[in-house]
Amino acid sequence: MIIPIFIMNGGCKHRCIFCNEILTAGCHPARITADDFNDIILTHLAKPSRKQGPVQIAFYGGTFTGLEQAEQERLLMLAAPFLREGRVESIRISTRPDEIAPDNLAFLKRSGVAAVEIGVQSFDDAVLLQSRRGHTAADNIRAIKLLQEGDFTTGIHLMVGLPGDTPERFAKTVKTAIALRPDTVRIHPTIVLANTTLARDFIKKKYRPLTLLEATELSKEALKKFTIAGIPVIRLGLQTTGELEKPGAVLGGPFHPAFRALVEAAIFLEMAEALLNVAAGRKKEIKFIVSPQDVSNLRGLRQGNLAALKENYRVENIQVEVDPLLARGTLVIDDEGKKLRTDFSGRIDEL
């Protein structure tokens, strides 16, 4: 379980072109007091629905290592009693790649920080410059290597659809990320949020956001590549907040409260089509077999995948059978006793 503590742009020395933290993180105190901190931790630990397992405190938002050293120490000291008592296993922070230094990493390690997530966003210098990130692709690579050398669990954030980005540039960013072997990845489509520089550019028609279909397609290809490489994508899309749902908060871009579901459904539709294309002849009835966790991905939002398959392949009935022994991300078609299997790699095997 991750317990989030939001530091609300703390440590950020400038505001990125797309950032409105109040909308994406919600309203939180500008300064976290000891009472605030303890209340948040104890409330999460007391949740009756909480699954047993490791607990991690996560300082999200802002740039943790950009805070004054005394403030970093104060926040980590607030977490220290929970670490000593064994109620929390470790700490996670988020920061920028140009705010990573060996001395600071040594301090973080001593203080119980085990995971560091950095806002890479892109490995293309032109995209980073147009997005006013204030760091370079070389900064990204240096930070990731420093974190890995320091034995931190290393997560990176990528964004699709940034100003100046193209499908080709984003594909190169994904390729570079895979070569660097981070432990986790988050992918966020670029959304035009109110009261940002990007919003002004959007209104002046200087920036065209991706459509939902474009963002889904680009994220689909990225998710397949990371999955094949064995790198978990732990989030796709922005987490919905009450502020984001208010009228006027989102001015444009591919915002969807179930973006990951859209992406995974698109992959399963692609896999189902591939299996049907190699299955002999047209069928009035077909049967797919999936892991229990992938049933909704195969069916698609509001049964959209099944409807598309029926229409495009003139199938009257599609059966969906569950096999708890089948690995997630795998799809099997039973073609009159002949079973064909595929996965995110696109390879088709006969069982």
Coordinates of N, CA, C and O in Angstrom, one line a residue, residues 12-180:
C12 N 9.8 23.0 -6.5 CA 9.8 23.3 -7.9 C 10.3 24.8 -8.1 O 9.7 25.7 -7.6
K13 N 11.4 24.9 -8.9 CA 12.0 26.2 -9.1 C 11.3 27.0 -10.3 O 11.6 28.1 -10.5
H14 N 10.5 26.3 -11.1 CA 9.7 26.9 -12.1 C 8.5 26.0 -12.4 O 8.5 24.9 -12.0
R15 N 7.6 26.6 -13.1 CA 6.4 25.8 -13.5 C 6.4 25.4 -14.9 O 6.6 26.2 -15.8
C16 N 6.2 24.1 -15.1 CA 6.3 23.5 -16.5 C 5.0 24.0 -17.3 O 4.0 24.4 -16.7
I17 N 5.2 23.9 -18.6 CA 4.1 24.5 -19.5 C 2.8 23.8 -19.3 O 1.7 24.5 -19.5
F18 N 2.7 22.6 -18.8 CA 1.5 21.8 -18.7 C 1.0 21.7 -17.3 O -0.1 21.1 -17.0
C19 N 1.7 22.2 -16.3 CA 1.4 21.9 -14.9 C 0.3 22.8 -14.2 O 0.4 24.0 -14.2
N20 N -0.6 22.1 -13.6 CA -1.6 22.7 -12.6 C -1.8 21.7 -11.6 O -2.7 20.9 -11.7
E21 N -1.0 21.8 -10.5 CA -1.0 20.7 -9.5 C -2.3 20.7 -8.7 O -2.7 19.6 -8.2
I22 N -2.9 21.8 -8.6 CA -4.2 21.8 -7.8 C -5.2 20.9 -8.5 O -6.0 20.2 -7.9
L23 N -5.2 21.0 -9.8 CA -6.2 20.2 -10.6 C -5.8 18.7 -10.6 O -6.7 17.8 -10.5
T24 N -4.5 18.4 -10.7 CA -4.1 17.0 -10.9 C -4.0 16.3 -9.5 O -4.1 15.0 -9.5
A25 N -3.6 17.0 -8.5 CA -3.4 16.3 -7.2 C -4.5 16.6 -6.2 O -4.7 15.9 -5.2
G26 N -5.3 17.7 -6.4 CA -6.3 18.1 -5.5 C -5.8 19.1 -4.5 O -4.6 19.5 -4.6
C27 N -6.6 19.6 -3.6 CA -6.2 20.7 -2.7 C -5.6 20.1 -1.5 O -6.2 19.2 -0.8
H28 N -4.3 20.5 -1.2 CA -3.6 20.0 0.0 C -2.9 21.2 0.7 O -2.7 22.2 0.0
P29 N -2.6 21.0 1.9 CA -1.9 22.2 2.6 C -0.6 22.5 2.0 O 0.1 21.6 1.5
A30 N -0.3 23.8 2.0 CA 1.0 24.2 1.4 C 2.2 23.7 2.2 O 3.2 23.4 1.7
R31 N 2.0 23.6 3.5 CA 3.0 23.0 4.4 C 2.4 21.9 5.3 O 1.3 22.1 5.9
I32 N 3.1 20.8 5.3 CA 2.5 19.7 6.0 C 3.0 19.7 7.5 O 4.3 19.7 7.7
T33 N 2.1 19.8 8.4 CA 2.5 19.8 9.8 C 2.6 18.4 10.3 O 2.2 17.4 9.7
A34 N 3.2 18.2 11.5 CA 3.3 16.9 12.1 C 1.9 16.3 12.3 O 1.7 15.1 12.1
D35 N 1.0 17.1 12.8 CA -0.4 16.6 13.0 C -1.0 16.1 11.7 O -1.7 15.1 11.6
D36 N -0.9 17.0 10.6 CA -1.4 16.6 9.3 C -0.8 15.2 8.9 O -1.5 14.3 8.4
F37 N 0.5 15.1 9.0 CA 1.2 14.0 8.5 C 0.7 12.7 9.3 O 0.4 11.7 8.7
N38 N 0.7 12.8 10.6 CA 0.3 11.6 11.4 C -1.2 11.2 11.1 O -1.5 10.0 11.0
D39 N -2.0 12.2 10.9 CA -3.4 11.9 10.6 C -3.6 11.1 9.3 O -4.3 10.2 9.2
I40 N -2.8 11.6 8.3 CA -2.9 10.9 7.0 C -2.4 9.5 7.1 O -3.1 8.5 6.7
I41 N -1.3 9.3 7.8 CA -0.7 7.9 7.9 C -1.6 7.0 8.7 O -1.9 5.9 8.3
L42 N -2.0 7.5 9.9 CA -2.9 6.6 10.7 C -4.2 6.3 10.1 O -4.7 5.2 10.3
T43 N -4.8 7.3 9.4 CA -6.1 7.0 8.7 C -5.9 5.9 7.6 O -6.7 5.0 7.6
H44 N -4.8 5.9 6.9 CA -4.6 4.9 5.9 C -4.3 3.5 6.5 O -4.8 2.5 6.1
L45 N -3.5 3.5 7.6 CA -3.2 2.3 8.3 C -4.4 1.6 8.9 O -4.5 0.4 9.1
A46 N -5.4 2.5 9.3 CA -6.6 1.9 10.0 C -7.7 1.5 9.0 O -8.7 1.0 9.5
K47 N -7.5 1.7 7.7 CA -8.6 1.3 6.8 C -8.9 -0.2 6.9 O -8.0 -1.0 6.8
P48 N -10.1 -0.6 7.2 CA -10.5 -2.0 7.3 C -10.3 -2.8 6.0 O -10.0 -4.0 6.1
S49 N -10.3 -2.1 4.9 CA -10.2 -2.8 3.6 C -8.8 -3.0 3.2 O -8.5 -3.5 2.1
R50 N -7.8 -2.5 4.0 CA -6.4 -2.5 3.6 C -5.9 -3.9 3.4 O -6.1 -4.7 4.3
K51 N -5.3 -4.2 2.3 CA -4.6 -5.5 2.1 C -3.4 -5.6 2.9 O -2.6 -4.6 3.1
Q52 N -3.1 -6.8 3.4 CA -1.9 -7.0 4.1 C -0.7 -7.0 3.2 O -0.8 -7.4 2.0
G53 N 0.4 -6.4 3.6 CA 1.6 -6.4 2.8 C 2.4 -5.1 3.1 O 2.1 -4.4 4.0
P54 N 3.5 -4.9 2.3 CA 4.4 -3.8 2.6 C 3.6 -2.4 2.5 O 2.7 -2.3 1.6
V55 N 4.0 -1.5 3.3 CA 3.4 -0.1 3.3 C 4.5 0.8 3.0 O 5.6 0.8 3.6
Q56 N 4.2 1.8 2.1 CA 5.2 2.8 1.7 C 4.6 4.2 1.8 O 3.5 4.4 1.3
I57 N 5.3 5.1 2.4 CA 4.9 6.5 2.4 C 5.5 7.1 1.1 O 6.7 7.0 0.8
A58 N 4.7 7.9 0.4 CA 5.2 8.5 -0.9 C 5.0 10.0 -0.8 O 3.8 10.5 -0.6
F59 N 6.1 10.7 -1.0 CA 6.0 12.2 -1.1 C 5.8 12.5 -2.6 O 6.8 12.4 -3.4
Y60 N 4.6 12.9 -3.0 CA 4.3 13.1 -4.4 C 4.1 14.6 -4.6 O 3.9 15.4 -3.7
G61 N 4.1 15.0 -5.9 CA 4.0 16.4 -6.3 C 5.2 17.1 -6.0 O 6.0 16.7 -5.1
G62 N 5.5 18.2 -6.7 CA 6.7 19.0 -6.4 C 7.9 18.2 -6.7 O 8.0 17.2 -7.4
T63 N 9.0 18.8 -6.2 CA 10.4 18.2 -6.4 C 11.0 18.0 -5.1 O 11.5 19.0 -4.5
F64 N 11.0 16.8 -4.5 CA 11.4 16.6 -3.1 C 12.8 17.0 -2.9 O 13.1 17.7 -2.0
T65 N 13.7 16.6 -3.8 CA 15.1 16.9 -3.6 C 15.4 18.4 -4.0 O 16.6 18.8 -3.7
G66 N 14.5 19.1 -4.5 CA 14.6 20.6 -4.7 C 14.2 21.4 -3.5 O 14.5 22.6 -3.4
L67 N 13.7 20.7 -2.5 CA 13.3 21.4 -1.2 C 14.6 21.8 -0.5 O 15.7 21.2 -0.7
E68 N 14.5 22.8 0.4 CA 15.7 23.1 1.2 C 16.0 21.8 2.1 O 15.2 21.1 2.4
Q69 N 17.3 21.7 2.3 CA 17.8 20.4 3.0 C 17.1 20.3 4.3 O 16.7 19.2 4.7
A70 N 16.9 21.4 5.0 CA 16.2 21.3 6.4 C 14.8 20.8 6.2 O 14.3 20.0 7.1
E71 N 14.1 21.2 5.1 CA 12.7 20.7 4.9 C 12.7 19.3 4.6 O 11.8 18.5 5.0
Q72 N 13.6 18.8 3.7 CA 13.7 17.4 3.4 C 13.9 16.6 4.7 O 13.2 15.6 4.9
E73 N 14.8 17.1 5.6 CA 15.1 16.3 6.8 C 13.8 16.3 7.7 O 13.5 15.3 8.3
R74 N 13.1 17.5 7.8 CA 11.9 17.5 8.6 C 10.9 16.5 8.2 O 10.3 15.8 9.0
L75 N 10.6 16.5 6.9 CA 9.6 15.6 6.4 C 10.0 14.1 6.6 O 9.1 13.3 7.0
L76 N 11.2 13.8 6.3 CA 11.7 12.4 6.5 C 11.7 12.0 8.0 O 11.4 10.9 8.4
M77 N 11.9 13.0 8.9 CA 11.9 12.7 10.3 C 10.4 12.4 10.8 O 10.2 11.7 11.7
L78 N 9.5 13.1 10.1 CA 8.1 12.7 10.4 C 7.7 11.3 10.1 O 6.9 10.7 10.8
A79 N 8.4 10.7 9.1 CA 8.1 9.3 8.8 C 8.9 8.4 9.6 O 8.6 7.2 9.7
A80 N 10.0 8.8 10.2 CA 10.9 8.0 10.9 C 10.3 7.1 12.0 O 10.6 5.9 12.1
P81 N 9.4 7.6 12.9 CA 8.8 6.7 13.9 C 8.0 5.5 13.3 O 8.1 4.4 13.8
F82 N 7.4 5.8 12.1 CA 6.6 4.7 11.5 C 7.6 3.6 10.9 O 7.2 2.4 10.9
L83 N 8.7 4.1 10.5 CA 9.7 3.1 10.0 C 10.3 2.3 11.1 O 10.4 1.1 11.0
R84 N 10.6 3.0 12.2 CA 11.2 2.3 13.4 C 10.3 1.3 14.0 O 10.7 0.2 14.4
E85 N 9.0 1.6 14.0 CA 8.0 0.7 14.6 C 7.6 -0.4 13.6 O 6.9 -1.3 14.0
G86 N 8.1 -0.4 12.4 CA 7.8 -1.4 11.4 C 6.4 -1.3 10.8 O 6.0 -2.2 10.1
R87 N 5.7 -0.2 11.0 CA 4.4 0.0 10.5 C 4.4 0.4 9.0 O 3.5 0.3 8.3
V88 N 5.6 1.0 8.7 CA 5.8 1.4 7.3 C 7.2 0.8 6.9 O 8.2 0.8 7.7
E89 N 7.3 0.2 5.7 CA 8.5 -0.4 5.3 C 9.5 0.5 4.7 O 10.7 0.4 5.0
S90 N 9.1 1.5 3.9 CA 10.0 2.4 3.2 C 9.3 3.7 2.8 O 8.1 3.8 2.9
I91 N 10.1 4.5 2.1 CA 9.6 5.8 1.6 C 9.9 5.9 0.1 O 10.9 5.4 -0.4
R92 N 9.0 6.6 -0.6 CA 9.1 6.9 -2.0 C 9.0 8.4 -2.2 O 8.2 9.0 -1.5
I93 N 9.8 8.9 -3.1 CA 9.8 10.4 -3.4 C 9.7 10.5 -4.9 O 10.0 9.7 -5.7
S94 N 9.2 11.7 -5.3 CA 9.2 12.1 -6.7 C 10.0 13.4 -6.8 O 10.0 14.2 -5.9
T95 N 10.8 13.5 -7.9 CA 11.6 14.6 -8.1 C 12.0 14.8 -9.6 O 11.4 14.1 -10.4
R96 N 12.8 15.8 -9.9 CA 13.3 16.1 -11.2 C 14.6 15.5 -11.5 O 15.4 15.4 -10.5
P97 N 14.9 15.1 -12.7 CA 16.3 14.5 -13.0 C 17.4 15.5 -12.7 O 18.5 15.0 -12.4
D98 N 17.2 16.8 -12.9 CA 18.3 17.7 -12.6 C 18.4 18.1 -11.2 O 19.2 19.0 -10.8
E99 N 17.7 17.5 -10.3 CA 17.8 17.7 -8.8 C 18.2 16.4 -8.1 O 17.9 16.2 -7.0
I100 N 19.0 15.6 -8.9 CA 19.6 14.4 -8.3 C 21.1 14.6 -8.2 O 21.8 14.9 -9.1
A101 N 21.6 14.4 -6.9 CA 23.0 14.5 -6.7 C 23.5 13.4 -5.8 O 22.7 12.9 -4.9
P102 N 24.7 12.8 -6.0 CA 25.2 11.7 -5.2 C 25.1 11.9 -3.7 O 24.7 11.0 -2.9
D103 N 25.5 13.1 -3.2 CA 25.5 13.4 -1.8 C 24.0 13.3 -1.2 O 23.8 12.8 -0.1
N104 N 23.1 13.9 -2.0 CA 21.7 13.9 -1.5 C 21.1 12.5 -1.5 O 20.4 12.1 -0.7
L105 N 21.5 11.7 -2.5 CA 21.0 10.3 -2.6 C 21.5 9.5 -1.4 O 20.8 8.7 -0.9
A106 N 22.7 9.7 -1.0 CA 23.2 9.0 0.2 C 22.4 9.4 1.5 O 22.1 8.5 2.3
F107 N 22.1 10.7 1.6 CA 21.2 11.1 2.7 C 19.8 10.5 2.6 O 19.3 10.0 3.6
L108 N 19.3 10.4 1.4 CA 17.9 9.8 1.3 C 18.0 8.3 1.6 O 17.1 7.8 2.3
K109 N 19.0 7.6 1.2 CA 19.1 6.2 1.5 C 19.2 6.0 3.1 O 18.5 5.1 3.6
R110 N 20.0 6.8 3.7 CA 20.1 6.7 5.2 C 18.7 7.0 5.9 O 18.5 6.5 7.0
S111 N 17.9 7.8 5.2 CA 16.6 8.2 5.8 C 15.5 7.2 5.5 O 14.3 7.5 5.9
G112 N 15.7 6.2 4.8 CA 14.7 5.2 4.6 C 14.0 5.3 3.2 O 13.1 4.6 2.9
V113 N 14.5 6.2 2.3 CA 14.0 6.3 1.0 C 14.5 5.1 0.2 O 15.7 4.8 0.0
A114 N 13.5 4.3 -0.4 CA 13.9 3.1 -1.2 C 13.5 3.3 -2.7 O 14.1 2.7 -3.5
A115 N 12.6 4.2 -3.0 CA 12.1 4.4 -4.4 C 12.1 5.8 -4.7 O 11.7 6.7 -3.9
V116 N 12.6 6.1 -5.9 CA 12.6 7.5 -6.4 C 12.0 7.5 -7.8 O 12.4 6.7 -8.7
E117 N 11.0 8.3 -8.0 CA 10.4 8.5 -9.3 C 10.8 9.9 -9.9 O 10.7 10.9 -9.1
I118 N 11.2 9.9 -11.1 CA 11.6 11.2 -11.7 C 10.8 11.5 -13.0 O 10.4 10.6 -13.7
G119 N 10.6 12.8 -13.1 CA 9.8 13.3 -14.3 C 10.7 13.4 -15.5 O 11.2 14.5 -15.8
V120 N 10.9 12.4 -16.2 CA 11.7 12.3 -17.4 C 10.9 13.1 -18.5 O 11.4 13.9 -19.2
Q121 N 9.7 12.6 -18.7 CA 8.7 13.2 -19.7 C 9.1 12.8 -21.1 O 8.3 12.4 -21.9
S122 N 10.4 13.1 -21.5 CA 10.8 12.7 -22.9 C 12.3 12.6 -22.9 O 13.0 13.1 -22.0
F123 N 12.9 11.9 -23.9 CA 14.3 11.8 -24.1 C 14.7 12.6 -25.3 O 15.8 12.4 -25.9
D124 N 13.8 13.5 -25.8 CA 14.1 14.3 -26.9 C 14.3 15.8 -26.5 O 13.4 16.4 -25.9
D125 N 15.5 16.3 -26.7 CA 15.8 17.6 -26.2 C 14.9 18.7 -26.8 O 14.6 19.7 -26.1
A126 N 14.5 18.6 -28.0 CA 13.6 19.6 -28.6 C 12.3 19.6 -27.9 O 11.7 20.7 -27.7
V127 N 11.8 18.4 -27.6 CA 10.5 18.3 -26.9 C 10.6 18.9 -25.5 O 9.7 19.6 -25.0
L128 N 11.7 18.6 -24.8 CA 11.9 19.1 -23.5 C 12.0 20.6 -23.5 O 11.5 21.3 -22.6
L129 N 12.7 21.1 -24.5 CA 12.8 22.6 -24.6 C 11.5 23.3 -24.8 O 11.1 24.3 -24.1
Q130 N 10.7 22.8 -25.7 CA 9.4 23.4 -26.0 C 8.4 23.2 -24.9 O 7.5 24.0 -24.7
S131 N 8.6 22.2 -24.1 CA 7.8 22.0 -22.9 C 8.2 22.7 -21.7 O 7.6 22.7 -20.6
R132 N 9.4 23.4 -21.8 CA 10.0 24.2 -20.8 C 10.2 23.4 -19.5 O 10.0 23.9 -18.4
R133 N 10.8 22.2 -19.7 CA 11.1 21.4 -18.6 C 12.3 21.9 -17.8 O 12.4 21.6 -16.6
G134 N 13.2 22.5 -18.5 CA 14.4 23.1 -17.8 C 15.5 22.0 -17.6 O 16.5 22.3 -16.8
H135 N 15.4 20.9 -18.2 CA 16.5 19.9 -18.1 C 16.6 19.2 -19.5 O 15.8 19.4 -20.4
T136 N 17.6 18.4 -19.7 CA 17.9 17.8 -21.0 C 17.7 16.3 -20.9 O 17.6 15.7 -19.8
A137 N 17.8 15.7 -22.1 CA 17.8 14.2 -22.1 C 19.0 13.6 -21.4 O 18.9 12.6 -20.7
A138 N 20.2 14.3 -21.5 CA 21.4 13.9 -20.8 C 21.2 13.9 -19.3 O 21.6 13.0 -18.6
D139 N 20.4 14.9 -18.8 CA 20.1 14.9 -17.3 C 19.3 13.7 -17.0 O 19.4 13.1 -15.9
N140 N 18.3 13.3 -17.8 CA 17.5 12.1 -17.6 C 18.3 10.9 -17.4 O 18.2 10.1 -16.5
I141 N 19.2 10.7 -18.4 CA 20.1 9.5 -18.4 C 21.0 9.5 -17.2 O 21.1 8.4 -16.5
R142 N 21.6 10.6 -16.9 CA 22.5 10.7 -15.7 C 21.8 10.3 -14.4 O 22.3 9.6 -13.6
A143 N 20.5 10.9 -14.3 CA 19.8 10.7 -13.0 C 19.4 9.2 -12.9 O 19.5 8.6 -11.8
I144 N 18.9 8.6 -13.9 CA 18.5 7.2 -13.9 C 19.7 6.3 -13.5 O 19.6 5.4 -12.6
K145 N 20.9 6.6 -14.1 CA 22.1 5.8 -13.8 C 22.5 6.0 -12.3 O 22.9 5.0 -11.6
L146 N 22.5 7.2 -11.8 CA 22.8 7.5 -10.4 C 21.9 6.8 -9.5 O 22.4 6.2 -8.5
L147 N 20.6 6.8 -9.8 CA 19.7 6.1 -8.9 C 19.9 4.6 -8.9 O 19.8 3.9 -7.9
Q148 N 20.2 4.0 -10.1 CA 20.4 2.6 -10.2 C 21.7 2.2 -9.5 O 21.8 1.2 -8.8
E149 N 22.7 3.0 -9.6 CA 24.0 2.8 -8.9 C 23.8 2.9 -7.4 O 24.5 2.2 -6.6
G150 N 22.9 3.7 -6.9 CA 22.5 3.8 -5.5 C 21.6 2.8 -5.0 O 21.2 2.9 -3.8
D151 N 21.2 1.9 -5.8 CA 20.3 0.8 -5.5 C 18.9 1.3 -5.1 O 18.3 0.7 -4.2
F152 N 18.4 2.3 -5.7 CA 17.1 2.8 -5.5 C 16.1 2.1 -6.5 O 16.5 1.9 -7.7
T153 N 14.9 1.8 -6.1 CA 13.9 1.4 -7.1 C 13.6 2.7 -7.9 O 13.2 3.7 -7.3
T154 N 13.8 2.6 -9.2 CA 13.8 3.8 -10.0 C 12.6 3.8 -11.0 O 12.4 2.8 -11.8
G155 N 11.7 4.8 -10.8 CA 10.6 4.9 -11.7 C 10.7 6.2 -12.5 O 11.3 7.2 -12.1
I156 N 10.2 6.1 -13.7 CA 10.2 7.3 -14.6 C 8.8 7.6 -15.1 O 8.0 6.8 -15.3
H157 N 8.6 8.9 -15.3 CA 7.3 9.4 -15.8 C 7.6 9.8 -17.3 O 8.5 10.6 -17.5
L158 N 6.7 9.4 -18.2 CA 6.8 9.8 -19.6 C 5.5 10.5 -19.9 O 4.4 10.1 -19.4
M159 N 5.5 11.4 -20.9 CA 4.3 12.1 -21.3 C 4.2 11.9 -22.9 O 5.2 12.0 -23.6
V160 N 3.0 11.6 -23.3 CA 2.8 11.5 -24.8 C 2.0 12.7 -25.2 O 1.1 13.2 -24.6
G161 N 2.4 13.3 -26.4 CA 1.7 14.4 -26.9 C 2.2 15.8 -26.5 O 1.5 16.8 -26.6
L162 N 3.4 15.8 -25.9 CA 4.0 17.1 -25.5 C 4.2 18.0 -26.7 O 4.3 17.5 -27.9
P163 N 4.3 19.3 -26.5 CA 4.6 20.2 -27.6 C 5.9 19.8 -28.4 O 6.9 19.5 -27.7
G164 N 5.8 19.7 -29.7 CA 7.0 19.4 -30.5 C 7.2 17.9 -30.6 O 8.1 17.4 -31.4
D165 N 6.4 17.1 -29.9 CA 6.6 15.6 -30.0 C 5.9 15.1 -31.2 O 4.9 15.7 -31.8
T166 N 6.4 14.0 -31.7 CA 5.8 13.3 -32.9 C 5.7 11.8 -32.5 O 6.4 11.3 -31.6
P167 N 5.0 11.0 -33.2 CA 5.0 9.5 -33.0 C 6.4 9.0 -33.1 O 6.8 8.1 -32.3
E168 N 7.2 9.5 -34.0 CA 8.6 8.9 -34.2 C 9.4 9.3 -33.0 O 10.2 8.5 -32.5
R169 N 9.3 10.6 -32.5 CA 10.1 11.0 -31.4 C 9.7 10.2 -30.1 O 10.5 9.8 -29.3
F170 N 8.4 10.0 -30.0 CA 7.9 9.3 -28.8 C 8.4 7.9 -28.8 O 8.8 7.3 -27.8
A171 N 8.4 7.2 -30.0 CA 8.9 5.9 -30.1 C 10.3 5.8 -29.7 O 10.8 4.8 -29.1
K172 N 11.1 6.8 -30.1 CA 12.5 6.8 -29.7 C 12.7 7.0 -28.2 O 13.6 6.4 -27.6
T173 N 11.8 7.8 -27.6 CA 11.8 8.0 -26.1 C 11.5 6.6 -25.5 O 12.2 6.3 -24.5
V174 N 10.6 5.9 -25.9 CA 10.3 4.6 -25.4 C 11.4 3.6 -25.5 O 11.8 2.9 -24.6
K175 N 12.1 3.7 -26.7 CA 13.2 2.8 -26.9 C 14.4 3.1 -26.0 O 15.0 2.2 -25.4
T176 N 14.6 4.4 -25.8 CA 15.7 4.8 -24.9 C 15.4 4.4 -23.4 O 16.2 3.9 -22.7
A177 N 14.1 4.6 -23.1 CA 13.7 4.2 -21.7 C 13.9 2.7 -21.5 O 14.4 2.3 -20.4
I178 N 13.5 1.9 -22.4 CA 13.7 0.5 -22.3 C 15.1 0.1 -22.1 O 15.5 -0.8 -21.3
A179 N 16.0 0.7 -22.9 CA 17.4 0.4 -22.8 C 18.0 0.8 -21.5 O 19.0 0.1 -21.0
L180 N 17.4 1.8 -20.8 CA 17.9 2.2 -19.5 C 17.4 1.3 -18.3 O 17.9 1.4 -17.2

